Amino acid sequence: MSPLQTPSQTVGPFFKPALIRSGNESLVTSNSRGERITIEGRILDGDAAGISDAMIELWQANADGRYDHPDDLQEKLIDPEFHGFGRAATDELGRFRFHTIKPGSATGPGNLLHAPHINVSIFARGLLKRLVTRIYFPGEQLNATDPVLNTVAPGRRSTLIARIENADQPGILRFDIVLQGENETVFFDV
Amino acid sequence: MNSPNGYRRESSGGHPPYDNPAYASTHKRAPRNAPVRLEHTLSEITGPRFAGDLPAPGEDDLTHFDGGEALGERIIVTGRVLDEDGRAIPHTVIEIWQANAAGRYAHAEDRHEAPLDPYFAGIGRVITDTQGAYRFMTVKPGAYPWRNHHNAWRPNHIHFSLFGPSFATRLITQMYFPGDPLLDLDPIFNSVPDRSARERLIAKFDIEVTIPEYALGYRFDFVIRGREATPTPG
């Protein structure tokens, strides 16, 4: 008989000493290729209160749109200085911040170019299994034809697109994650 | 371009729903909208690996910390990481955390009035071998109260985090102990709808794993999602 999946359980409130290491919120070295960006935001609950005991993980392609993984068969360059994984905990106000690069476009089924995006996992006390969302980029032409963005109801797509809050600082992107209620972030079933 | 096949979906009834009335912390955190189904592409088929930060020797022994020996009942936990086809998952990192033998976490937010153990941090990491096997030594964690409802106690448990080969196979879970009377009363354990699936979270005592005169042995296998048999559409 085939073995059956191990069920998910909540990460609980006490994971930080085990899972959070300073430095994991930066995905880049000084030699990583690509345009440096900072992604910052808050995780909010159904009362719009910040969640201080959440963990966020990022998984993304490099500047050429290539994932550092053997199953990525695209003929694109690996970046030995960029592995694409980051992890951070929220602070007492529910804030998080990552330093990374803007990913390139990966090619999907039918040779369709996917819009650049970062894959996001969210874990917290009260989440019995992870939530998955994506961070897309503002003003990106490929957003209009991206197959995933187009599966999302038009009125909710904006929850997936990071914002530039200060035009003088285009490298700082804001991405709030609303777990519940008005402007609830779109989450994906993967 | 052809992509490798995607991964199977989470088993029906085999995982908790987001909203669980018995677990109070889900009330304001569970999304109200159903998640949007995503067909697997490179984003989900690929996934992170701990390339540059592998577990160091000693991270598989939680019973020694800061020059001393932890109090409590020493146990060995061992098993394999497999996928749904029974294939071994080699070289995958498992992160481990738990309360001490008195039921207290070495964490600033844990205010349970049970003693801290200066020689127990409750943190470990292991990596599976070529057969998908792992093994670590720790002390049996104590039960602790958690204020979810009147007289609420968490059963003895150990937390685990693992990645597997892809973004789709990411898993964080908890392992419980056989015969624990608190299991029937625990909303987190019972959040898994199927009884048979819940029981997969309970380790098995194994006298063969037990080290004479030293530590009790438990077996616990992790089963992560297997690959789809057919290529992803498109």
Short mmCIF file of C-alpha atoms in Angstrom, two decimals:
data_model
loop_
_atom_site.label_atom_id
_atom_site.label_comp_id
_atom_site.label_asym_id
_atom_site.label_seq_id
_atom_site.Cartn_x
_atom_site.Cartn_y
_atom_site.Cartn_z
CA MET A 1 0.00 0.00 0.00
CA SER A 2 1.23 3.49 -0.81
CA PRO A 3 2.00 5.65 2.18
CA LEU A 4 -0.44 8.49 2.86
CA GLN A 5 0.35 12.18 3.37
CA THR A 6 1.37 13.41 6.79
CA PRO A 7 -1.18 16.06 7.86
CA SER A 8 -0.15 19.68 8.35
CA GLN A 9 -0.25 21.23 11.82
CA THR A 10 0.21 24.83 12.92
CA VAL A 11 3.71 26.25 13.36
CA GLY A 12 2.47 27.57 16.74
CA PRO A 13 3.81 30.66 18.52
CA PHE A 14 7.25 29.37 19.60
CA PHE A 15 9.09 28.72 16.32
CA LYS A 16 11.39 31.73 16.19
CA PRO A 17 14.48 30.37 18.00
CA ALA A 18 14.40 27.26 15.80
CA LEU A 19 13.48 28.68 12.41
CA ILE A 20 14.53 32.32 12.28
CA ARG A 21 18.16 33.22 11.71
CA SER A 22 19.31 36.75 11.20
CA GLY A 23 20.37 37.18 7.59
CA ASN A 24 17.78 34.86 6.08
CA GLU A 25 15.66 37.91 5.20
CA SER A 26 18.32 38.86 2.65
CA LEU A 27 18.37 36.73 -0.49
CA VAL A 28 21.26 38.59 -2.08
CA THR A 29 25.01 38.88 -1.80
CA SER A 30 26.93 41.85 -3.14
CA ASN A 31 27.57 39.80 -6.29
CA SER A 32 24.02 38.65 -7.06
CA ARG A 33 22.87 39.68 -10.52
CA GLY A 34 19.80 41.86 -10.90
CA GLU A 35 17.98 44.92 -9.72
CA ARG A 36 18.01 45.22 -5.91
CA ILE A 37 14.62 45.60 -4.27
CA THR A 38 13.32 45.73 -0.72
CA ILE A 39 9.93 44.22 0.00
CA GLU A 40 8.24 45.36 3.16
CA GLY A 41 4.78 45.02 4.55
CA ARG A 42 2.59 43.84 7.39
CA ILE A 43 0.53 40.75 8.00
CA LEU A 44 -2.92 41.70 9.28
CA ASP A 45 -5.71 39.64 10.81
CA GLY A 46 -9.48 40.01 10.46
CA ASP A 47 -9.45 42.98 12.88
CA ALA A 48 -6.71 44.67 10.82
CA ALA A 49 -4.33 44.05 13.71
CA GLY A 50 -0.70 43.16 12.94
CA ILE A 51 0.25 39.52 13.49
CA SER A 52 3.43 39.40 15.52
CA ASP A 53 4.03 35.66 15.37
CA ALA A 54 4.04 34.86 11.67
CA MET A 55 6.79 33.50 9.45
CA ILE A 56 7.07 34.35 5.77
CA GLU A 57 9.12 32.50 3.21
CA LEU A 58 9.97 33.68 -0.30
CA TRP A 59 10.87 31.48 -3.24
CA GLN A 60 11.79 33.11 -6.51
CA ALA A 61 13.66 32.89 -9.80
CA ASN A 62 16.89 34.78 -10.41
CA ALA A 63 17.24 37.90 -12.55
CA ASP A 64 17.07 35.79 -15.71
CA GLY A 65 13.90 34.00 -14.62
CA ARG A 66 15.67 30.77 -13.72
CA TYR A 67 14.98 28.87 -10.49
CA ASP A 68 17.97 27.37 -8.70
CA HIS A 69 16.60 23.83 -8.90
CA PRO A 70 17.31 20.76 -11.08
CA ASP A 71 13.72 20.60 -12.36
CA ASP A 72 14.03 24.01 -14.00
CA LEU A 73 15.01 22.96 -17.52
CA GLN A 74 15.00 26.45 -19.05
CA GLU A 75 18.13 27.30 -20.96
CA LYS A 76 18.95 30.23 -18.74
CA LEU A 77 21.90 31.02 -16.56
CA ILE A 78 22.11 29.91 -12.95
CA ASP A 79 23.38 32.66 -10.65
CA PRO A 80 25.80 31.08 -8.15
CA GLU A 81 25.25 34.16 -5.96
CA PHE A 82 21.47 33.84 -5.86
CA HIS A 83 19.51 30.84 -4.56
CA GLY A 84 16.06 32.42 -4.32
CA PHE A 85 15.00 31.44 -0.80
CA GLY A 86 14.34 33.83 2.06
CA ARG A 87 12.67 33.60 5.42
CA ALA A 88 11.67 36.18 8.03
CA ALA A 89 9.45 36.50 11.06
CA THR A 90 7.11 39.42 11.66
CA ASP A 91 7.95 41.87 14.45
CA GLU A 92 5.68 43.03 17.28
CA LEU A 93 3.67 45.16 14.83
CA GLY A 94 3.34 42.42 12.24
CA ARG A 95 5.97 43.95 9.97
CA PHE A 96 8.40 42.08 7.75
CA ARG A 97 11.16 43.10 5.32
CA PHE A 98 13.17 41.26 2.67
CA HIS A 99 16.12 42.30 0.55
CA THR A 100 16.21 40.60 -2.82
CA ILE A 101 16.31 41.20 -6.57
CA LYS A 102 13.47 41.54 -9.00
CA PRO A 103 13.06 38.10 -10.60
CA GLY A 104 13.01 37.63 -14.35
CA SER A 105 10.17 35.96 -16.23
CA ALA A 106 10.01 32.18 -16.30
CA THR A 107 8.59 30.42 -19.32
CA GLY A 108 5.43 28.45 -18.65
CA PRO A 109 3.40 25.89 -20.59
CA GLY A 110 2.95 26.76 -24.26
CA ASN A 111 6.06 28.94 -24.13
CA LEU A 112 4.05 31.69 -22.49
CA LEU A 113 6.18 34.10 -20.48
CA HIS A 114 4.90 34.40 -16.94
CA ALA A 115 4.91 37.80 -15.30
CA PRO A 116 7.76 38.17 -12.80
CA HIS A 117 6.60 37.13 -9.35
CA ILE A 118 7.76 35.87 -5.98
CA ASN A 119 6.14 32.82 -4.40
CA VAL A 120 5.19 33.34 -0.76
CA SER A 121 4.37 30.94 2.08
CA ILE A 122 2.88 32.22 5.34
CA PHE A 123 2.87 30.29 8.61
CA ALA A 124 1.49 31.42 11.97
CA ARG A 125 -0.23 30.40 15.15
CA GLY A 126 -3.86 29.94 14.11
CA LEU A 127 -2.91 28.77 10.62
CA LEU A 128 -3.30 25.01 10.63
CA LYS A 129 -1.60 24.87 7.25
CA ARG A 130 0.41 27.40 5.31
CA LEU A 131 -1.12 30.10 3.16
CA VAL A 132 0.37 30.62 -0.30
CA THR A 133 0.29 33.85 -2.24
CA ARG A 134 2.38 35.63 -4.88
CA ILE A 135 3.97 39.05 -5.11
CA TYR A 136 3.68 40.62 -8.57
CA PHE A 137 5.26 43.90 -9.65
CA PRO A 138 3.57 47.18 -10.52
CA GLY A 139 3.66 48.50 -14.07
CA GLU A 140 4.72 45.14 -15.48
CA GLN A 141 3.47 44.61 -19.03
CA LEU A 142 3.30 40.83 -18.63
CA ASN A 143 0.79 41.17 -15.78
CA ALA A 144 -1.97 41.63 -18.39
CA THR A 145 -1.36 38.20 -19.91
CA ASP A 146 -0.17 36.25 -16.88
CA PRO A 147 -2.20 33.03 -16.65
CA VAL A 148 -2.34 33.07 -12.86
CA LEU A 149 -3.34 36.72 -12.47
CA ASN A 150 -6.02 36.09 -15.07
CA THR A 151 -7.58 33.27 -13.02
CA VAL A 152 -8.12 35.74 -10.17
CA ALA A 153 -11.32 37.83 -10.08
CA PRO A 154 -10.38 41.28 -11.51
CA GLY A 155 -11.52 43.08 -8.35
CA ARG A 156 -9.07 41.09 -6.21
CA ARG A 157 -5.97 41.13 -8.45
CA SER A 158 -4.62 44.28 -6.89
CA THR A 159 -4.03 42.38 -3.63
CA LEU A 160 -1.27 40.48 -5.46
CA ILE A 161 0.60 43.49 -6.82
CA ALA A 162 3.19 45.26 -4.70
CA ARG A 163 3.06 49.07 -4.55
CA ILE A 164 5.74 51.73 -4.85
CA GLU A 165 4.78 54.10 -2.04
CA ASN A 166 7.40 56.74 -2.69
CA ALA A 167 8.28 57.56 -6.29
CA ASP A 168 11.73 58.68 -5.13
CA GLN A 169 12.39 55.15 -3.88
CA PRO A 170 11.21 52.82 -6.66
CA GLY A 171 13.27 49.96 -5.20
CA ILE A 172 11.14 49.80 -2.07
CA LEU A 173 8.00 47.79 -2.63
CA ARG A 174 5.11 47.55 -0.21
CA PHE A 175 3.18 44.30 0.06
CA ASP A 176 0.68 43.90 2.89
CA ILE A 177 -0.89 40.52 3.50
CA VAL A 178 -4.46 40.61 4.81
CA LEU A 179 -5.49 37.20 6.08
CA GLN A 180 -9.16 37.97 6.47
CA GLY A 181 -11.84 40.55 5.74
CA GLU A 182 -11.95 43.62 3.54
CA ASN A 183 -9.16 43.59 0.94
CA GLU A 184 -8.35 40.01 1.89
CA THR A 185 -5.26 38.90 -0.01
CA VAL A 186 -5.77 36.28 -2.69
CA PHE A 187 -4.38 32.95 -1.53
CA PHE A 188 -3.69 29.97 -3.74
CA ASP A 189 -4.41 26.29 -3.45
CA VAL A 190 -1.23 24.62 -4.66
CA MET B 1 9.35 24.17 -23.15
CA ASN B 2 8.42 20.97 -21.34
CA SER B 3 8.27 21.07 -17.59
CA PRO B 4 8.58 18.07 -15.29
CA ASN B 5 5.27 16.80 -13.90
CA GLY B 6 3.56 18.65 -11.09
CA TYR B 7 2.80 17.32 -7.64
CA ARG B 8 -0.36 15.72 -6.31
CA ARG B 9 -2.80 17.82 -4.30
CA GLU B 10 -3.34 17.65 -0.58
CA SER B 11 -5.38 14.57 0.31
CA SER B 12 -9.05 15.19 1.01
CA GLY B 13 -9.79 14.98 4.75
CA GLY B 14 -6.11 14.47 5.39
CA HIS B 15 -5.27 18.07 6.34
CA PRO B 16 -7.00 20.59 8.60
CA PRO B 17 -9.27 23.30 7.18
CA TYR B 18 -8.15 26.89 7.85
CA ASP B 19 -11.21 27.73 9.91
CA ASN B 20 -11.64 25.55 12.97
CA PRO B 21 -14.12 26.82 15.60
CA ALA B 22 -12.51 24.73 18.36
CA TYR B 23 -9.11 26.40 17.81
CA ALA B 24 -9.71 30.02 18.78
CA SER B 25 -6.68 31.49 17.01
CA THR B 26 -8.12 30.52 13.63
CA HIS B 27 -11.14 32.86 14.03
CA LYS B 28 -9.43 36.06 12.92
CA ARG B 29 -6.76 34.44 10.80
CA ALA B 30 -8.59 32.04 8.49
CA PRO B 31 -9.32 33.64 5.08
CA ARG B 32 -13.00 33.93 4.19
CA ASN B 33 -12.43 33.38 0.47
CA ALA B 34 -11.63 29.93 -0.84
CA PRO B 35 -8.06 29.68 -2.16
CA VAL B 36 -7.68 29.98 -5.94
CA ARG B 37 -6.47 26.74 -7.47
CA LEU B 38 -3.10 27.07 -9.12
CA GLU B 39 -1.91 24.70 -11.84
CA HIS B 40 1.65 23.70 -11.07
CA THR B 41 4.34 25.40 -13.13
CA LEU B 42 8.03 25.94 -12.43
CA SER B 43 7.14 28.10 -9.43
CA GLU B 44 5.65 25.15 -7.56
CA ILE B 45 7.66 22.27 -9.08
CA THR B 46 10.95 23.83 -8.03
CA GLY B 47 11.71 24.72 -4.44
CA PRO B 48 14.35 25.83 -1.97
CA ARG B 49 17.13 23.67 -0.66
CA PHE B 50 19.47 24.33 2.24
CA ALA B 51 22.49 24.35 -0.04
CA GLY B 52 24.86 26.43 2.01
CA ASP B 53 23.57 25.91 5.52
CA LEU B 54 23.48 22.22 6.32
CA PRO B 55 23.02 20.83 9.83
CA ALA B 56 26.28 20.64 11.75
CA PRO B 57 27.36 17.65 13.85
CA GLY B 58 25.59 17.80 17.21
CA GLU B 59 22.43 19.48 15.93
CA ASP B 60 20.84 16.01 16.08
CA ASP B 61 21.37 15.85 19.85
CA LEU B 62 19.04 18.12 21.83
CA THR B 63 19.98 16.51 25.15
CA HIS B 64 23.24 18.44 25.50
CA PHE B 65 23.33 22.23 25.54
CA ASP B 66 25.65 24.85 26.96
CA GLY B 67 27.93 22.30 28.54
CA GLY B 68 25.25 20.44 30.45
CA GLU B 69 22.75 17.63 30.14
CA ALA B 70 19.02 18.25 29.77
CA LEU B 71 16.61 16.95 32.38
CA GLY B 72 13.88 14.55 31.37
CA GLU B 73 13.20 11.21 29.78
CA ARG B 74 15.72 10.71 26.96
CA ILE B 75 14.20 9.54 23.68
CA ILE B 76 15.40 8.68 20.17
CA VAL B 77 13.14 9.67 17.29
CA THR B 78 13.89 8.07 13.94
CA GLY B 79 12.13 7.36 10.67
CA ARG B 80 12.11 8.22 7.00
CA VAL B 81 10.90 10.95 4.74
CA LEU B 82 8.97 9.38 1.86
CA ASP B 83 6.66 10.57 -0.87
CA GLU B 84 3.24 9.10 -1.60
CA ASP B 85 4.81 6.56 -3.95
CA GLY B 86 7.04 5.32 -1.15
CA ARG B 87 10.14 6.90 -2.68
CA ALA B 88 12.79 7.99 -0.22
CA ILE B 89 13.45 11.74 -0.03
CA PRO B 90 17.21 12.02 0.50
CA HIS B 91 19.18 15.08 1.65
CA THR B 92 16.21 17.05 2.94
CA VAL B 93 16.63 19.14 6.07
CA ILE B 94 14.23 18.67 8.99
CA GLU B 95 14.02 21.49 11.54
CA ILE B 96 12.90 20.52 15.04
CA TRP B 97 11.61 22.43 18.05
CA GLN B 98 9.85 21.50 21.27
CA ALA B 99 9.13 22.29 24.91
CA ASN B 100 11.39 20.95 27.64
CA ALA B 101 10.48 18.04 29.88
CA ALA B 102 8.49 20.37 32.14
CA GLY B 103 6.39 21.69 29.26
CA ARG B 104 8.16 25.04 28.86
CA TYR B 105 9.67 26.50 25.68
CA ALA B 106 12.92 28.43 25.82
CA HIS B 107 11.06 31.37 24.29
CA ALA B 108 10.37 34.84 25.71
CA GLU B 109 6.65 34.61 24.93
CA ASP B 110 6.13 31.36 26.82
CA ARG B 111 4.81 32.40 30.25
CA HIS B 112 3.83 28.98 31.54
CA GLU B 113 5.03 28.72 35.13
CA ALA B 114 7.15 25.65 34.62
CA PRO B 115 10.92 25.65 35.04
CA LEU B 116 13.29 26.44 32.21
CA ASP B 117 16.15 24.00 31.78
CA PRO B 118 19.45 25.83 31.21
CA TYR B 119 20.76 22.76 29.42
CA PHE B 120 17.87 22.40 26.99
CA ALA B 121 17.25 24.78 24.08
CA GLY B 122 14.69 22.57 22.38
CA ILE B 123 16.06 23.21 18.88
CA GLY B 124 17.62 20.81 16.42
CA ARG B 125 18.18 20.05 12.76
CA VAL B 126 18.86 16.85 10.86
CA ILE B 127 19.25 15.93 7.21
CA THR B 128 17.96 12.72 5.67
CA ASP B 129 20.47 10.22 4.29
CA THR B 130 20.38 8.57 0.86
CA GLN B 131 17.56 6.28 2.08
CA GLY B 132 15.51 9.21 3.36
CA ALA B 133 16.25 8.22 6.96
CA TYR B 134 16.78 10.61 9.88
CA ARG B 135 17.44 10.17 13.59
CA PHE B 136 17.84 12.50 16.55
CA MET B 137 17.98 12.38 20.33
CA THR B 138 16.02 14.59 22.68
CA VAL B 139 13.98 14.48 25.87
CA LYS B 140 10.25 13.79 25.84
CA PRO B 141 8.51 17.18 25.84
CA GLY B 142 6.05 17.90 28.64
CA ALA B 143 2.39 18.82 28.21
CA TYR B 144 1.50 22.47 28.82
CA PRO B 145 -1.60 24.66 29.27
CA TRP B 146 -2.47 27.08 26.46
CA ARG B 147 -5.66 29.01 27.34
CA ASN B 148 -7.54 28.11 24.16
CA HIS B 149 -10.51 27.12 26.34
CA HIS B 150 -11.08 26.25 30.00
CA ASN B 151 -8.44 23.79 31.23
CA ALA B 152 -6.84 23.45 27.79
CA TRP B 153 -3.60 21.43 27.63
CA ARG B 154 -1.50 20.59 24.62
CA PRO B 155 -0.55 16.92 24.42
CA ASN B 156 3.16 16.09 24.35
CA HIS B 157 4.42 16.98 20.89
CA ILE B 158 7.45 17.86 18.79
CA HIS B 159 7.30 20.42 15.96
CA PHE B 160 8.85 19.69 12.57
CA SER B 161 9.48 21.75 9.45
CA LEU B 162 10.57 20.20 6.16
CA PHE B 163 10.79 21.18 2.51
CA GLY B 164 10.99 18.09 0.34
CA PRO B 165 11.94 18.56 -3.31
CA SER B 166 9.59 21.41 -4.26
CA PHE B 167 7.62 24.46 -3.17
CA ALA B 168 4.51 22.23 -3.37
CA THR B 169 5.85 19.70 -0.85
CA ARG B 170 6.56 22.17 1.99
CA LEU B 171 5.28 20.78 5.31
CA ILE B 172 5.16 21.97 8.90
CA THR B 173 3.63 19.52 11.33
CA GLN B 174 3.66 18.11 14.86
CA MET B 175 4.40 14.61 16.10
CA TYR B 176 2.50 13.19 19.07
CA PHE B 177 3.07 10.25 21.40
CA PRO B 178 1.06 7.02 21.66
CA GLY B 179 -1.42 6.63 24.50
CA ASP B 180 -1.56 10.34 25.38
CA PRO B 181 -4.94 11.00 27.08
CA LEU B 182 -4.83 14.65 25.96
CA LEU B 183 -5.04 13.76 22.27
CA ASP B 184 -8.82 13.30 22.30
CA LEU B 185 -9.21 16.77 23.86
CA ASP B 186 -6.79 18.72 21.67
CA PRO B 187 -8.35 20.99 19.00
CA ILE B 188 -5.11 21.18 17.00
CA PHE B 189 -4.65 17.41 16.74
CA ASN B 190 -8.38 16.97 16.08
CA SER B 191 -8.39 19.67 13.38
CA VAL B 192 -7.44 16.93 10.92
CA PRO B 193 -10.85 15.63 9.77
CA ASP B 194 -10.04 11.95 9.16
CA ARG B 195 -9.25 9.82 12.18
CA SER B 196 -6.86 7.65 10.20
CA ALA B 197 -5.00 10.77 9.02
CA ARG B 198 -4.76 12.09 12.60
CA GLU B 199 -3.32 8.80 13.72
CA ARG B 200 -0.49 9.27 11.22
CA LEU B 201 0.71 12.10 13.49
CA ILE B 202 1.31 9.68 16.38
CA ALA B 203 4.76 8.12 16.67
CA LYS B 204 5.12 4.41 17.41
CA PHE B 205 7.12 3.17 20.35
CA ASP B 206 9.81 0.76 19.10
CA ILE B 207 11.85 -1.43 21.42
CA GLU B 208 14.30 -2.02 18.55
CA VAL B 209 15.09 1.69 18.42
CA THR B 210 15.34 1.87 22.20
CA ILE B 211 18.90 1.97 23.55
CA PRO B 212 19.28 -0.33 26.57
CA GLU B 213 19.94 1.55 29.82
CA TYR B 214 19.78 4.89 27.99
CA ALA B 215 16.82 6.10 25.87
CA LEU B 216 13.38 5.03 24.65
CA GLY B 217 12.91 4.75 20.90
CA TYR B 218 10.11 6.08 18.70
CA ARG B 219 9.50 5.76 14.98
CA PHE B 220 7.88 8.45 12.88
CA ASP B 221 7.78 8.66 9.09
CA PHE B 222 6.95 11.80 7.15
CA VAL B 223 5.03 11.35 3.92
CA ILE B 224 5.06 14.31 1.54
CA ARG B 225 3.22 14.68 -1.73
CA GLY B 226 4.20 12.52 -4.68
CA ARG B 227 4.44 13.57 -8.30
CA GLU B 228 1.52 13.52 -10.70
CA ALA B 229 1.67 10.59 -13.09
CA THR B 230 0.94 12.79 -16.11
CA PRO B 231 2.54 16.06 -17.19
CA THR B 232 0.96 19.31 -16.11
CA PRO B 233 -1.53 20.57 -18.69
CA GLY B 234 -0.34 22.95 -21.36
#
